Tab-separated table of N, CA, C and O in Angstrom:
chain	number	residue	atom	x	y	z
E	1	VAL	N	-73.679	-56.855	22.487
E	1	VAL	CA	-72.610	-55.905	22.281
E	1	VAL	C	-72.515	-55.617	20.783
E	1	VAL	O	-72.498	-56.523	19.966
E	2	ASN	N	-72.448	-54.350	20.463
E	2	ASN	CA	-72.282	-53.940	19.068
E	2	ASN	C	-70.816	-53.662	18.774
E	2	ASN	O	-70.084	-53.206	19.644
E	3	PHE	N	-70.427	-53.935	17.543
E	3	PHE	CA	-69.068	-53.682	17.080
E	3	PHE	C	-69.127	-52.749	15.887
E	3	PHE	O	-70.002	-52.883	15.041
E	4	ILE	N	-68.196	-51.816	15.831
E	4	ILE	CA	-68.109	-50.886	14.708
E	4	ILE	C	-66.788	-51.119	14.008
E	4	ILE	O	-65.727	-51.012	14.621
E	5	GLN	N	-66.850	-51.449	12.726
E	5	GLN	CA	-65.633	-51.613	11.944
E	5	GLN	C	-65.248	-50.257	11.375
E	5	GLN	O	-65.992	-49.661	10.597
E	6	LEU	N	-64.100	-49.752	11.796
E	6	LEU	CA	-63.614	-48.467	11.323
E	6	LEU	C	-62.834	-48.631	10.031
E	6	LEU	O	-62.140	-49.628	9.835
E	7	LEU	N	-62.932	-47.645	9.167
E	7	LEU	CA	-62.224	-47.648	7.883
E	7	LEU	C	-62.344	-48.987	7.165
E	7	LEU	O	-61.348	-49.660	6.913
E	8	PRO	N	-63.560	-49.393	6.807
E	8	PRO	CA	-63.717	-50.708	6.193
E	8	PRO	C	-62.945	-50.897	4.897
E	8	PRO	O	-62.511	-51.996	4.601
E	9	GLY	N	-62.706	-49.852	4.139
E	9	GLY	CA	-61.856	-49.922	2.956
E	9	GLY	C	-62.490	-50.578	1.746
E	9	GLY	O	-63.401	-51.381	1.846
E	10	MET	N	-61.964	-50.210	0.596
E	10	MET	CA	-62.504	-50.694	-0.669
E	10	MET	C	-62.086	-52.124	-0.983
E	10	MET	O	-62.808	-52.849	-1.640
E	11	THR	N	-60.948	-52.541	-0.521
E	11	THR	CA	-60.419	-53.837	-0.928
E	11	THR	C	-60.961	-55.001	-0.119
E	11	THR	O	-60.735	-56.146	-0.476
E	12	SER	N	-61.694	-54.730	0.953
E	12	SER	CA	-62.179	-55.827	1.791
E	12	SER	C	-63.695	-55.986	1.726
E	12	SER	O	-64.311	-56.525	2.623
E	13	GLN	N	-64.291	-55.529	0.649
E	13	GLN	CA	-65.744	-55.550	0.524
E	13	GLN	C	-66.317	-56.964	0.650
E	13	GLN	O	-67.322	-57.171	1.312
E	14	ARG	N	-65.689	-57.946	0.059
E	14	ARG	CA	-66.174	-59.321	0.128
E	14	ARG	C	-66.210	-59.832	1.565
E	14	ARG	O	-67.170	-60.440	2.002
E	15	GLN	N	-65.154	-59.533	2.331
E	15	GLN	CA	-65.102	-59.942	3.728
E	15	GLN	C	-66.145	-59.193	4.558
E	15	GLN	O	-66.736	-59.764	5.474
E	16	GLN	N	-66.350	-57.925	4.260
E	16	GLN	CA	-67.339	-57.129	4.991
E	16	GLN	C	-68.735	-57.703	4.809
E	16	GLN	O	-69.508	-57.792	5.769
E	17	TYR	N	-69.082	-58.116	3.607
E	17	TYR	CA	-70.397	-58.707	3.369
E	17	TYR	C	-70.557	-59.995	4.177
E	17	TYR	O	-71.611	-60.238	4.748
E	18	ALA	N	-69.521	-60.799	4.220
E	18	ALA	CA	-69.593	-62.046	4.994
E	18	ALA	C	-69.774	-61.764	6.481
E	18	ALA	O	-70.568	-62.427	7.162
E	19	ILE	N	-69.065	-60.770	6.990
E	19	ILE	CA	-69.187	-60.404	8.413
E	19	ILE	C	-70.580	-59.858	8.696
E	19	ILE	O	-71.227	-60.246	9.674
E	20	LEU	N	-71.081	-58.952	7.854
E	20	LEU	CA	-72.417	-58.395	8.061
E	20	LEU	C	-73.488	-59.480	7.990
E	20	LEU	O	-74.460	-59.448	8.744
E	21	ASP	N	-73.300	-60.438	7.113
E	21	ASP	CA	-74.260	-61.529	6.972
E	21	ASP	C	-74.265	-62.433	8.202
E	21	ASP	O	-75.312	-62.876	8.651
E	22	ALA	N	-73.095	-62.682	8.765
E	22	ALA	CA	-72.971	-63.603	9.899
E	22	ALA	C	-73.250	-62.954	11.248
E	22	ALA	O	-73.654	-63.628	12.189
E	23	CYS	N	-73.054	-61.643	11.352
E	23	CYS	CA	-73.126	-60.967	12.656
E	23	CYS	C	-74.056	-59.761	12.587
E	23	CYS	O	-73.693	-58.744	11.995
E	24	ASN	N	-75.191	-59.852	13.220
E	24	ASN	CA	-76.157	-58.744	13.209
E	24	ASN	C	-75.732	-57.564	14.069
E	24	ASN	O	-76.361	-56.521	14.036
E	25	ASN	N	-74.678	-57.720	14.848
E	25	ASN	CA	-74.245	-56.666	15.772
E	25	ASN	C	-73.037	-55.889	15.253
E	25	ASN	O	-72.399	-55.183	16.010
E	26	VAL	N	-72.741	-55.991	13.977
E	26	VAL	CA	-71.605	-55.278	13.389
E	26	VAL	C	-72.129	-54.147	12.510
E	26	VAL	O	-73.031	-54.344	11.698
E	27	LEU	N	-71.550	-52.960	12.697
E	27	LEU	CA	-71.865	-51.798	11.880
E	27	LEU	C	-70.579	-51.334	11.196
E	27	LEU	O	-69.483	-51.537	11.722
E	28	LEU	N	-70.726	-50.737	10.033
E	28	LEU	CA	-69.576	-50.222	9.291
E	28	LEU	C	-69.544	-48.712	9.372
E	28	LEU	O	-70.559	-48.041	9.176
E	29	GLU	N	-68.365	-48.169	9.643
E	29	GLU	CA	-68.150	-46.728	9.646
E	29	GLU	C	-67.881	-46.300	8.203
E	29	GLU	O	-67.190	-46.981	7.467
E	30	LEU	N	-68.434	-45.196	7.793
E	30	LEU	CA	-68.526	-44.792	6.393
E	30	LEU	C	-67.235	-44.369	5.706
E	30	LEU	O	-67.114	-44.474	4.496
E	31	SER	N	-66.222	-43.927	6.421
E	31	SER	CA	-65.121	-43.207	5.777
E	31	SER	C	-64.307	-44.004	4.766
E	31	SER	O	-63.660	-43.418	3.927
E	32	GLY	N	-64.345	-45.298	4.798
E	32	GLY	CA	-63.563	-46.070	3.838
E	32	GLY	C	-64.372	-46.678	2.711
E	32	GLY	O	-63.881	-47.529	1.980
E	33	PHE	N	-65.612	-46.244	2.543
E	33	PHE	CA	-66.495	-46.871	1.567
E	33	PHE	C	-66.101	-46.563	0.131
E	33	PHE	O	-65.680	-45.456	-0.196
E	34	ALA	N	-66.291	-47.527	-0.737
E	34	ALA	CA	-66.066	-47.373	-2.173
E	34	ALA	C	-67.324	-46.811	-2.832
E	34	ALA	O	-68.394	-46.760	-2.224
E	35	TYR	N	-67.194	-46.420	-4.074
E	35	TYR	CA	-68.301	-45.885	-4.861
E	35	TYR	C	-69.463	-46.873	-4.889
E	35	TYR	O	-69.270	-48.057	-5.141
E	36	LYS	N	-70.644	-46.399	-4.585
E	36	LYS	CA	-71.905	-47.168	-4.582
E	36	LYS	C	-71.984	-48.216	-3.475
E	36	LYS	O	-72.925	-48.995	-3.425
E	37	PHE	N	-71.008	-48.245	-2.564
E	37	PHE	CA	-71.044	-49.229	-1.480
E	37	PHE	C	-72.191	-48.940	-0.519
E	37	PHE	O	-72.805	-49.862	0.011
E	38	ILE	N	-72.509	-47.664	-0.296
E	38	ILE	CA	-73.640	-47.312	0.567
E	38	ILE	C	-74.917	-47.955	0.035
E	38	ILE	O	-75.666	-48.592	0.780
E	39	GLU	N	-75.168	-47.797	-1.247
E	39	GLU	CA	-76.375	-48.363	-1.845
E	39	GLU	C	-76.411	-49.877	-1.707
E	39	GLU	O	-77.451	-50.455	-1.396
E	40	HIS	N	-75.276	-50.523	-1.912
E	40	HIS	CA	-75.221	-51.983	-1.805
E	40	HIS	C	-75.532	-52.443	-0.393
E	40	HIS	O	-76.325	-53.358	-0.192
E	41	VAL	N	-74.898	-51.819	0.593
E	41	VAL	CA	-75.115	-52.225	1.981
E	41	VAL	C	-76.566	-51.957	2.387
E	41	VAL	O	-77.200	-52.805	3.026
E	42	CYS	N	-77.098	-50.812	2.006
E	42	CYS	CA	-78.497	-50.505	2.332
E	42	CYS	C	-79.446	-51.523	1.702
E	42	CYS	O	-80.393	-51.976	2.352
E	43	ARG	N	-79.211	-51.863	0.463
E	43	ARG	CA	-80.090	-52.795	-0.240
E	43	ARG	C	-79.996	-54.205	0.334
E	43	ARG	O	-81.007	-54.877	0.530
E	44	ILE	N	-78.793	-54.665	0.642
E	44	ILE	CA	-78.612	-56.048	1.082
E	44	ILE	C	-78.827	-56.212	2.581
E	44	ILE	O	-79.443	-57.192	3.022
E	45	PHE	N	-78.334	-55.262	3.390
E	45	PHE	CA	-78.353	-55.432	4.847
E	45	PHE	C	-79.211	-54.399	5.566
E	45	PHE	O	-79.732	-54.692	6.623
E	46	SER	N	-79.319	-53.204	5.130
E	46	SER	CA	-80.105	-52.083	5.639
E	46	SER	C	-79.189	-50.938	6.065
E	46	SER	O	-78.022	-51.138	6.411
E	47	ALA	N	-79.769	-49.754	6.057
E	47	ALA	CA	-79.034	-48.542	6.438
E	47	ALA	C	-78.677	-48.558	7.915
E	47	ALA	O	-77.803	-47.804	8.344
E	48	GLU	N	-79.318	-49.395	8.702
E	48	GLU	CA	-79.031	-49.477	10.131
E	48	GLU	C	-77.653	-50.055	10.426
E	48	GLU	O	-77.213	-50.069	11.567
E	49	ARG	N	-76.949	-50.490	9.401
E	49	ARG	CA	-75.623	-51.090	9.578
E	49	ARG	C	-74.497	-50.115	9.248
E	49	ARG	O	-73.325	-50.479	9.267
E	50	ILE	N	-74.825	-48.848	8.944
E	50	ILE	CA	-73.829	-47.862	8.533
E	50	ILE	C	-73.827	-46.679	9.488
E	50	ILE	O	-74.872	-46.134	9.820
E	51	LEU	N	-72.634	-46.256	9.896
E	51	LEU	CA	-72.459	-45.070	10.729
E	51	LEU	C	-71.656	-44.028	9.960
E	51	LEU	O	-70.687	-44.368	9.278
E	52	PHE	N	-72.046	-42.768	10.109
E	52	PHE	CA	-71.267	-41.699	9.496
E	52	PHE	C	-69.881	-41.652	10.134
E	52	PHE	O	-69.732	-41.783	11.343
E	53	GLY	N	-68.887	-41.475	9.326
E	53	GLY	CA	-67.517	-41.282	9.781
E	53	GLY	C	-66.756	-40.557	8.701
E	53	GLY	O	-67.053	-40.704	7.520
E	54	SER	N	-65.751	-39.773	9.086
E	54	SER	CA	-65.050	-38.971	8.087
E	54	SER	C	-63.535	-39.120	8.130
E	54	SER	O	-62.857	-38.598	7.269
E	55	CYS	N	-63.014	-39.779	9.139
E	55	CYS	CA	-61.573	-39.925	9.312
E	55	CYS	C	-60.896	-38.572	9.556
E	55	CYS	O	-59.749	-38.363	9.219
E	56	MET	N	-61.679	-37.644	10.139
E	56	MET	CA	-61.089	-36.351	10.498
E	56	MET	C	-60.081	-36.555	11.620
E	56	MET	O	-60.278	-37.438	12.423
E	57	PRO	N	-59.026	-35.859	11.691
E	57	PRO	CA	-58.666	-34.659	10.948
E	57	PRO	C	-57.856	-34.956	9.695
E	57	PRO	O	-57.356	-34.041	9.070
E	58	TYR	N	-57.734	-36.204	9.331
E	58	TYR	CA	-56.892	-36.570	8.189
E	58	TYR	C	-57.562	-36.326	6.850
E	58	TYR	O	-56.888	-36.159	5.838
E	59	THR	N	-58.882	-36.343	6.832
E	59	THR	CA	-59.617	-36.040	5.607
E	59	THR	C	-60.734	-35.059	5.930
E	59	THR	O	-61.118	-34.895	7.080
E	60	ASP	N	-61.257	-34.447	4.912
E	60	ASP	CA	-62.344	-33.490	5.075
E	60	ASP	C	-63.662	-34.239	5.212
E	60	ASP	O	-63.930	-35.182	4.471
E	61	SER	N	-64.489	-33.830	6.133
E	61	SER	CA	-65.766	-34.514	6.356
E	61	SER	C	-66.771	-34.257	5.231
E	61	SER	O	-67.745	-34.992	5.097
E	62	GLY	N	-66.520	-33.251	4.422
E	62	GLY	CA	-67.449	-32.918	3.339
E	62	GLY	C	-67.653	-34.036	2.344
E	62	GLY	O	-68.771	-34.256	1.867
E	63	ALA	N	-66.608	-34.758	2.019
E	63	ALA	CA	-66.742	-35.848	1.041
E	63	ALA	C	-67.649	-36.952	1.562
E	63	ALA	O	-68.485	-37.486	0.825
E	64	MET	N	-67.518	-37.293	2.829
E	64	MET	CA	-68.356	-38.345	3.393
E	64	MET	C	-69.791	-37.866	3.579
E	64	MET	O	-70.735	-38.619	3.355
E	65	ALA	N	-69.968	-36.602	3.951
E	65	ALA	CA	-71.320	-36.041	4.046
E	65	ALA	C	-71.987	-36.052	2.671
E	65	ALA	O	-73.161	-36.413	2.541
E	66	ALA	N	-71.227	-35.696	1.643
E	66	ALA	CA	-71.766	-35.702	0.280
E	66	ALA	C	-72.110	-37.118	-0.167
E	66	ALA	O	-73.099	-37.315	-0.883
E	67	SER	N	-71.336	-38.098	0.254
E	67	SER	CA	-71.639	-39.474	-0.154
E	67	SER	C	-72.977	-39.934	0.412
E	67	SER	O	-73.680	-40.708	-0.225
E	68	ILE	N	-73.352	-39.433	1.578
E	68	ILE	CA	-74.685	-39.741	2.115
E	68	ILE	C	-75.745	-38.911	1.386
E	68	ILE	O	-76.763	-39.440	0.946
E	69	MET	N	-75.487	-37.616	1.232
E	69	MET	CA	-76.474	-36.731	0.597
E	69	MET	C	-76.834	-37.189	-0.814
E	69	MET	O	-77.984	-37.101	-1.222
E	70	TYR	N	-75.847	-37.680	-1.567
E	70	TYR	CA	-76.084	-38.038	-2.964
E	70	TYR	C	-76.274	-39.534	-3.186
E	70	TYR	O	-76.420	-39.968	-4.323
E	71	ALA	N	-76.313	-40.316	-2.126
E	71	ALA	CA	-76.548	-41.756	-2.271
E	71	ALA	C	-77.962	-41.983	-2.795
E	71	ALA	O	-78.893	-41.242	-2.471
E	72	ASP	N	-78.120	-43.011	-3.585
E	72	ASP	CA	-79.414	-43.360	-4.170
E	72	ASP	C	-80.191	-44.235	-3.182
E	72	ASP	O	-80.419	-45.423	-3.415
E	73	VAL	N	-80.555	-43.624	-2.040
E	73	VAL	CA	-81.329	-44.292	-0.986
E	73	VAL	C	-82.384	-43.299	-0.487
E	73	VAL	O	-82.337	-42.121	-0.817
E	74	SER	N	-83.293	-43.776	0.342
E	74	SER	CA	-84.371	-42.917	0.829
E	74	SER	C	-83.857	-41.875	1.826
E	74	SER	O	-82.778	-42.018	2.404
E	75	THR	N	-84.663	-40.857	2.048
E	75	THR	CA	-84.339	-39.821	3.028
E	75	THR	C	-84.211	-40.433	4.422
E	75	THR	O	-83.337	-40.044	5.200
E	76	GLU	N	-85.074	-41.381	4.749
E	76	GLU	CA	-85.026	-42.039	6.056
E	76	GLU	C	-83.705	-42.798	6.239
E	76	GLU	O	-83.114	-42.765	7.318
E	77	GLU	N	-83.244	-43.462	5.185
E	77	GLU	CA	-81.963	-44.180	5.261
E	77	GLU	C	-80.806	-43.199	5.435
E	77	GLU	O	-79.880	-43.465	6.208
E	78	LYS	N	-80.860	-42.088	4.756
E	78	LYS	CA	-79.816	-41.071	4.897
E	78	LYS	C	-79.766	-40.546	6.329
E	78	LYS	O	-78.695	-40.378	6.890
E	79	GLN	N	-80.941	-40.323	6.927
E	79	GLN	CA	-80.992	-39.831	8.298
E	79	GLN	C	-80.419	-40.862	9.268
E	79	GLN	O	-79.698	-40.508	10.202
E	80	LEU	N	-80.718	-42.136	9.046
E	80	LEU	CA	-80.156	-43.180	9.899
E	80	LEU	C	-78.634	-43.171	9.841
E	80	LEU	O	-77.968	-43.232	10.878
E	81	MET	N	-78.078	-43.102	8.645
E	81	MET	CA	-76.628	-43.128	8.485
E	81	MET	C	-75.969	-41.874	9.054
E	81	MET	O	-74.908	-41.950	9.666
E	82	ALA	N	-76.594	-40.719	8.843
E	82	ALA	CA	-76.000	-39.452	9.270
E	82	ALA	C	-75.971	-39.305	10.784
E	82	ALA	O	-74.993	-38.812	11.342
E	83	SER	N	-77.030	-39.736	11.469
E	83	SER	CA	-77.056	-39.547	12.925
E	83	SER	C	-77.889	-40.567	13.682
E	83	SER	O	-77.597	-40.876	14.826
E	84	GLY	N	-78.929	-41.069	13.068
E	84	GLY	CA	-79.870	-41.944	13.769
E	84	GLY	C	-79.261	-43.204	14.347
E	84	GLY	O	-79.582	-43.598	15.483
E	85	ASN	N	-78.380	-43.844	13.607
E	85	ASN	CA	-77.774	-45.087	14.100
E	85	ASN	C	-76.871	-44.840	15.304
E	85	ASN	O	-76.894	-45.601	16.271
E	86	LEU	N	-76.111	-43.769	15.267
E	86	LEU	CA	-75.254	-43.436	16.405
E	86	LEU	C	-76.101	-43.071	17.624
E	86	LEU	O	-75.807	-43.508	18.744
E	87	GLU	N	-77.157	-42.302	17.418
E	87	GLU	CA	-78.047	-41.953	18.524
E	87	GLU	C	-78.661	-43.210	19.152
E	87	GLU	O	-78.778	-43.307	20.370
E	88	ARG	N	-79.030	-44.182	18.323
E	88	ARG	CA	-79.593	-45.452	18.803
E	88	ARG	C	-78.568	-46.206	19.647
E	88	ARG	O	-78.890	-46.721	20.718
E	89	LEU	N	-77.324	-46.251	19.192
E	89	LEU	CA	-76.273	-46.947	19.942
E	89	LEU	C	-76.000	-46.258	21.281
E	89	LEU	O	-75.857	-46.918	22.309
E	90	ILE	N	-75.935	-44.942	21.279
E	90	ILE	CA	-75.674	-44.196	22.502
E	90	ILE	C	-76.823	-44.367	23.494
E	90	ILE	O	-76.609	-44.543	24.695
E	91	ALA	N	-78.055	-44.353	23.000
E	91	ALA	CA	-79.224	-44.505	23.868
E	91	ALA	C	-79.251	-45.882	24.549
E	91	ALA	O	-79.792	-46.026	25.644
E	92	ALA	N	-78.641	-46.878	23.921
E	92	ALA	CA	-78.640	-48.231	24.483
E	92	ALA	C	-77.604	-48.414	25.582
E	92	ALA	O	-77.643	-49.406	26.324
E	93	VAL	N	-76.671	-47.473	25.718
E	93	VAL	CA	-75.631	-47.573	26.747
E	93	VAL	C	-76.243	-47.242	28.097
E	93	VAL	O	-76.895	-46.225	28.267
E	94	LYS	N	-76.022	-48.103	29.040
E	94	LYS	CA	-76.597	-47.914	30.381
E	94	LYS	C	-75.522	-47.447	31.338
E	94	LYS	O	-74.428	-47.857	31.348
């Protein structure tokens, strides 16, 4: 069973790293990420642990889309975060 942490937030980064390290089935939703957090998670755990999220309708999705577009990660990692990881999770549902 996979778990998605919604709105991970900037203030709980230390706890998020501990959870990601201990549990391979936890993914983080992007909308609460701090500056450069995408790069850190990709480098330490992999882009397969991040799902695109925007917290719509409360915030504009453009900021979160831009955070993926301008992240200092590979094109393949950006594709995983933008849609690939969600498609993988949906495909696994029976």
